[in-house]
PDB file of C-alpha atoms in Angstrom:
ATOM      1  CA  MET A  15      33.519  17.515 -63.325  1.00  0.00           C
ATOM      2  CA  THR A  16      35.846  14.562 -62.926  1.00  0.00           C
ATOM      3  CA  ALA A  17      34.825  11.117 -61.701  1.00  0.00           C
ATOM      4  CA  ALA A  18      35.988   9.951 -58.315  1.00  0.00           C
ATOM      5  CA  GLU A  19      39.249   8.097 -58.624  1.00  0.00           C
ATOM      6  CA  THR A  20      40.782   5.666 -56.218  1.00  0.00           C
ATOM      7  CA  ALA A  21      44.424   4.841 -55.739  1.00  0.00           C
ATOM      8  CA  ASN A  22      45.797   2.579 -53.058  1.00  0.00           C
ATOM      9  CA  ASN A  23      49.134   4.158 -52.143  1.00  0.00           C
ATOM     10  CA  SER A  24      49.888   1.575 -49.511  1.00  0.00           C
ATOM     11  CA  ASP A  25      48.583  -1.724 -48.301  1.00  0.00           C
ATOM     12  CA  ARG A  26      46.698   0.080 -45.486  1.00  0.00           C
ATOM     13  CA  GLU A  27      45.394   3.244 -47.186  1.00  0.00           C
ATOM     14  CA  ILE A  28      42.429   4.072 -49.403  1.00  0.00           C
ATOM     15  CA  VAL A  29      42.684   7.323 -51.359  1.00  0.00           C
ATOM     16  CA  ILE A  30      39.718   9.035 -53.022  1.00  0.00           C
ATOM     17  CA  VAL A  31      40.325  12.066 -55.298  1.00  0.00           C
ATOM     18  CA  ARG A  32      37.749  14.411 -56.804  1.00  0.00           C
ATOM     19  CA  ASP A  33      37.719  17.892 -58.361  1.00  0.00           C
ATOM     20  CA  PHE A  34      34.804  20.301 -57.907  1.00  0.00           C
ATOM     21  CA  ASN A  35      33.764  23.354 -59.931  1.00  0.00           C
ATOM     22  CA  ALA A  36      33.679  25.592 -56.876  1.00  0.00           C
ATOM     23  CA  PRO A  37      36.075  27.837 -54.967  1.00  0.00           C
ATOM     24  CA  ARG A  38      38.080  26.206 -52.182  1.00  0.00           C
ATOM     25  CA  GLN A  39      36.518  28.381 -49.452  1.00  0.00           C
ATOM     26  CA  LEU A  40      33.009  27.256 -50.444  1.00  0.00           C
ATOM     27  CA  VAL A  41      34.019  23.586 -50.544  1.00  0.00           C
ATOM     28  CA  TRP A  42      35.665  23.962 -47.119  1.00  0.00           C
ATOM     29  CA  ASP A  43      32.576  25.687 -45.693  1.00  0.00           C
ATOM     30  CA  VAL A  44      30.102  23.039 -46.855  1.00  0.00           C
ATOM     31  CA  TRP A  45      32.460  20.270 -45.654  1.00  0.00           C
ATOM     32  CA  THR A  46      32.907  21.715 -42.162  1.00  0.00           C
ATOM     33  CA  ASP A  47      29.599  23.460 -41.342  1.00  0.00           C
ATOM     34  CA  PRO A  48      27.086  20.948 -39.885  1.00  0.00           C
ATOM     35  CA  LYS A  49      24.129  22.841 -41.405  1.00  0.00           C
ATOM     36  CA  HIS A  50      25.582  22.314 -44.879  1.00  0.00           C
ATOM     37  CA  ARG A  51      27.018  18.850 -44.191  1.00  0.00           C
ATOM     38  CA  GLU A  52      23.616  17.374 -43.351  1.00  0.00           C
ATOM     39  CA  LYS A  53      22.352  18.423 -46.788  1.00  0.00           C
ATOM     40  CA  TRP A  54      24.866  16.423 -48.838  1.00  0.00           C
ATOM     41  CA  PHE A  55      27.014  14.035 -46.787  1.00  0.00           C
ATOM     42  CA  GLY A  56      26.496  10.303 -47.205  1.00  0.00           C
ATOM     43  CA  PRO A  57      25.846   8.042 -50.178  1.00  0.00           C
ATOM     44  CA  LYS A  58      22.582   8.352 -52.100  1.00  0.00           C
ATOM     45  CA  GLY A  59      19.778   6.761 -50.112  1.00  0.00           C
ATOM     46  CA  TYR A  60      21.268   7.825 -46.771  1.00  0.00           C
ATOM     47  CA  THR A  61      20.979  10.934 -44.676  1.00  0.00           C
ATOM     48  CA  VAL A  62      23.448  12.133 -42.094  1.00  0.00           C
ATOM     49  CA  LYS A  63      22.604  13.798 -38.828  1.00  0.00           C
ATOM     50  CA  VAL A  64      25.405  15.752 -37.144  1.00  0.00           C
ATOM     51  CA  ILE A  65      25.017  15.046 -33.427  1.00  0.00           C
ATOM     52  CA  TRP A  66      27.799  17.450 -32.489  1.00  0.00           C
ATOM     53  CA  SER A  67      30.945  18.954 -33.929  1.00  0.00           C
ATOM     54  CA  ASP A  68      33.527  20.745 -31.818  1.00  0.00           C
ATOM     55  CA  PHE A  69      35.536  21.846 -34.851  1.00  0.00           C
ATOM     56  CA  ARG A  70      38.953  22.512 -33.355  1.00  0.00           C
ATOM     57  CA  GLU A  71      42.102  20.469 -32.855  1.00  0.00           C
ATOM     58  CA  GLY A  72      41.352  18.057 -30.036  1.00  0.00           C
ATOM     59  CA  GLY A  73      37.599  18.566 -30.487  1.00  0.00           C
ATOM     60  CA  ARG A  74      35.237  15.625 -30.833  1.00  0.00           C
ATOM     61  CA  TRP A  75      32.577  15.073 -33.451  1.00  0.00           C
ATOM     62  CA  GLU A  76      29.728  12.580 -33.825  1.00  0.00           C
ATOM     63  CA  GLU A  77      27.406  11.832 -36.724  1.00  0.00           C
ATOM     64  CA  LYS A  78      24.764   9.255 -37.509  1.00  0.00           C
ATOM     65  CA  MET A  79      24.203   7.823 -41.000  1.00  0.00           C
ATOM     66  CA  ILE A  80      20.590   6.779 -41.489  1.00  0.00           C
ATOM     67  CA  GLY A  81      19.392   4.432 -44.230  1.00  0.00           C
ATOM     68  CA  SER A  82      16.883   1.668 -44.881  1.00  0.00           C
ATOM     69  CA  GLU A  83      19.156  -0.800 -43.011  1.00  0.00           C
ATOM     70  CA  GLY A  84      19.101   1.310 -39.853  1.00  0.00           C
ATOM     71  CA  GLU A  85      21.209   3.915 -38.100  1.00  0.00           C
ATOM     72  CA  PHE A  86      24.997   3.839 -37.997  1.00  0.00           C
ATOM     73  CA  PRO A  87      26.578   6.215 -35.474  1.00  0.00           C
ATOM     74  CA  TYR A  88      30.261   7.069 -35.841  1.00  0.00           C
ATOM     75  CA  SER A  89      32.573   9.614 -34.263  1.00  0.00           C
ATOM     76  CA  GLY A  90      36.111  10.875 -33.984  1.00  0.00           C
ATOM     77  CA  VAL A  91      38.561  13.452 -32.735  1.00  0.00           C
ATOM     78  CA  TYR A  92      40.024  16.285 -34.820  1.00  0.00           C
ATOM     79  CA  LYS A  93      43.804  15.775 -34.737  1.00  0.00           C
ATOM     80  CA  GLU A  94      44.811  18.604 -37.070  1.00  0.00           C
ATOM     81  CA  ILE A  95      42.981  21.468 -38.770  1.00  0.00           C
ATOM     82  CA  VAL A  96      44.655  23.818 -41.235  1.00  0.00           C
ATOM     83  CA  PRO A  97      41.877  26.151 -42.480  1.00  0.00           C
ATOM     84  CA  ILE A  98      40.842  25.612 -46.113  1.00  0.00           C
ATOM     85  CA  GLU A  99      43.728  23.156 -46.533  1.00  0.00           C
ATOM     86  CA  ARG A 100      43.603  20.040 -44.341  1.00  0.00           C
ATOM     87  CA  ILE A 101      41.595  18.137 -41.724  1.00  0.00           C
ATOM     88  CA  VAL A 102      42.984  15.079 -39.942  1.00  0.00           C
ATOM     89  CA  SER A 103      40.557  13.123 -37.785  1.00  0.00           C
ATOM     90  CA  THR A 104      40.049   9.725 -36.259  1.00  0.00           C
ATOM     91  CA  ASP A 105      36.946   7.869 -37.463  1.00  0.00           C
ATOM     92  CA  GLU A 106      35.291   5.070 -35.472  1.00  0.00           C
ATOM     93  CA  PHE A 107      31.975   3.300 -35.662  1.00  0.00           C
ATOM     94  CA  ASP A 108      29.930   3.357 -32.444  1.00  0.00           C
ATOM     95  CA  GLU A 109      30.385   0.365 -30.110  1.00  0.00           C
ATOM     96  CA  THR A 110      26.777  -0.765 -30.653  1.00  0.00           C
ATOM     97  CA  VAL A 111      27.377  -0.892 -34.413  1.00  0.00           C
ATOM     98  CA  LYS A 112      30.701  -2.728 -33.999  1.00  0.00           C
ATOM     99  CA  HIS A 113      29.039  -5.248 -31.676  1.00  0.00           C
ATOM    100  CA  SER A 114      26.328  -6.090 -34.204  1.00  0.00           C
ATOM    101  CA  MET A 115      28.667  -5.882 -37.213  1.00  0.00           C
ATOM    102  CA  PRO A 116      32.119  -7.238 -36.246  1.00  0.00           C
ATOM    103  CA  GLU A 117      33.255  -7.060 -39.878  1.00  0.00           C
ATOM    104  CA  LEU A 118      33.601  -3.265 -39.624  1.00  0.00           C
ATOM    105  CA  PRO A 119      37.067  -1.703 -39.757  1.00  0.00           C
ATOM    106  CA  GLU A 120      38.513  -0.009 -36.684  1.00  0.00           C
ATOM    107  CA  GLY A 121      41.139   2.607 -35.896  1.00  0.00           C
ATOM    108  CA  MET A 122      40.848   4.707 -39.059  1.00  0.00           C
ATOM    109  CA  VAL A 123      42.547   8.084 -39.480  1.00  0.00           C
ATOM    110  CA  VAL A 124      41.090  10.242 -42.244  1.00  0.00           C
ATOM    111  CA  THR A 125      43.043  13.092 -43.821  1.00  0.00           C
ATOM    112  CA  THR A 126      41.022  15.375 -46.081  1.00  0.00           C
ATOM    113  CA  LEU A 127      42.983  17.774 -48.289  1.00  0.00           C
ATOM    114  CA  PHE A 128      41.553  20.798 -50.120  1.00  0.00           C
ATOM    115  CA  GLU A 129      43.621  22.065 -53.064  1.00  0.00           C
ATOM    116  CA  ASP A 130      43.097  25.265 -55.027  1.00  0.00           C
ATOM    117  CA  LYS A 131      43.087  24.436 -58.750  1.00  0.00           C
ATOM    118  CA  GLY A 132      42.135  27.816 -60.196  1.00  0.00           C
ATOM    119  CA  GLU A 133      38.401  27.646 -60.862  1.00  0.00           C
ATOM    120  CA  GLN A 134      38.223  24.195 -59.306  1.00  0.00           C
ATOM    121  CA  THR A 135      38.969  22.698 -55.919  1.00  0.00           C
ATOM    122  CA  GLY A 136      40.608  19.324 -55.552  1.00  0.00           C
ATOM    123  CA  VAL A 137      39.567  17.190 -52.598  1.00  0.00           C
ATOM    124  CA  THR A 138      41.581  14.162 -51.543  1.00  0.00           C
ATOM    125  CA  VAL A 139      40.309  11.853 -48.814  1.00  0.00           C
ATOM    126  CA  ARG A 140      43.006   9.530 -47.437  1.00  0.00           C
ATOM    127  CA  THR A 141      41.817   6.827 -45.030  1.00  0.00           C
ATOM    128  CA  LEU A 142      44.638   5.075 -43.204  1.00  0.00           C
ATOM    129  CA  HIS A 143      43.834   1.779 -41.504  1.00  0.00           C
ATOM    130  CA  PRO A 144      45.905   0.232 -38.703  1.00  0.00           C
ATOM    131  CA  THR A 145      46.078  -3.123 -40.499  1.00  0.00           C
ATOM    132  CA  VAL A 146      45.746  -4.577 -43.991  1.00  0.00           C
ATOM    133  CA  GLU A 147      42.782  -6.579 -42.673  1.00  0.00           C
ATOM    134  CA  ASP A 148      40.952  -3.415 -41.587  1.00  0.00           C
ATOM    135  CA  LYS A 149      41.508  -1.902 -45.021  1.00  0.00           C
ATOM    136  CA  LYS A 150      40.074  -5.034 -46.626  1.00  0.00           C
ATOM    137  CA  LYS A 151      37.034  -4.882 -44.315  1.00  0.00           C
ATOM    138  CA  HIS A 152      36.460  -1.257 -45.335  1.00  0.00           C
ATOM    139  CA  GLU A 153      36.764  -2.096 -49.039  1.00  0.00           C
ATOM    140  CA  ALA A 154      34.334  -5.020 -48.604  1.00  0.00           C
ATOM    141  CA  MET A 155      31.771  -2.554 -47.193  1.00  0.00           C
ATOM    142  CA  GLY A 156      31.869  -0.672 -50.501  1.00  0.00           C
ATOM    143  CA  VAL A 157      33.683   2.384 -49.162  1.00  0.00           C
ATOM    144  CA  GLU A 158      34.928   3.473 -52.597  1.00  0.00           C
ATOM    145  CA  ALA A 159      31.442   3.406 -54.150  1.00  0.00           C
ATOM    146  CA  GLY A 160      30.068   5.092 -51.018  1.00  0.00           C
ATOM    147  CA  TRP A 161      32.570   7.933 -51.289  1.00  0.00           C
ATOM    148  CA  ALA A 162      31.893   8.290 -55.027  1.00  0.00           C
ATOM    149  CA  SER A 163      28.163   8.650 -54.315  1.00  0.00           C
ATOM    150  CA  THR A 164      28.797  11.034 -51.407  1.00  0.00           C
ATOM    151  CA  LEU A 165      31.008  13.223 -53.574  1.00  0.00           C
ATOM    152  CA  ASP A 166      28.358  13.197 -56.318  1.00  0.00           C
ATOM    153  CA  ASN A 167      25.980  14.623 -53.697  1.00  0.00           C
ATOM    154  CA  LEU A 168      28.552  17.274 -52.782  1.00  0.00           C
ATOM    155  CA  ASP A 169      29.000  18.196 -56.439  1.00  0.00           C
ATOM    156  CA  GLU A 170      25.224  18.637 -56.843  1.00  0.00           C
ATOM    157  CA  TYR A 171      24.968  20.656 -53.624  1.00  0.00           C
ATOM    158  CA  LEU A 172      27.816  22.962 -54.624  1.00  0.00           C
ATOM    159  CA  ALA A 173      26.156  23.541 -58.014  1.00  0.00           C
ATOM    160  CA  GLU A 174      22.885  24.477 -56.247  1.00  0.00           C
ATOM    161  CA  LEU A 175      24.642  26.939 -53.969  1.00  0.00           C
ATOM    162  CA  GLN A 176      26.351  28.656 -56.905  1.00  0.00           C
ATOM    163  CA  LYS A 177      23.189  29.221 -58.991  1.00  0.00           C
TER     164      LYS A 177
END
């Protein structure tokens, strides 16, 4: 198991990289299947409810992150899907959340890459922001720590499934 690493490749992008001790197909399945996703997605202390997922290019998705501070709905559109390799999607917080929390970033495009590394699978999450300011807002929210915790949950879930 490797720790989540971050690397800012541009002034508008946040990159999170993590390797998992699981085959790429399994990692892909638990990432894309709502029944699995609800069991691991989100930082520790939060749960995620998949409202809907039309998993196809052009399809929409919506989820709600639920924690002690409340509920945070967010949604997007799948721009590109290459099975067991890549997902490109928009990612936006719900208007009600943006209204009450104007410091949230907007206009994000998330590219998730799945790489076969023999007995491991590499996952890279690249979040591109429209402006430097939006990237800074996202960093101020603790996005890197949130992704690290989320990927810890995924690592634990994958280990459970492989027992």
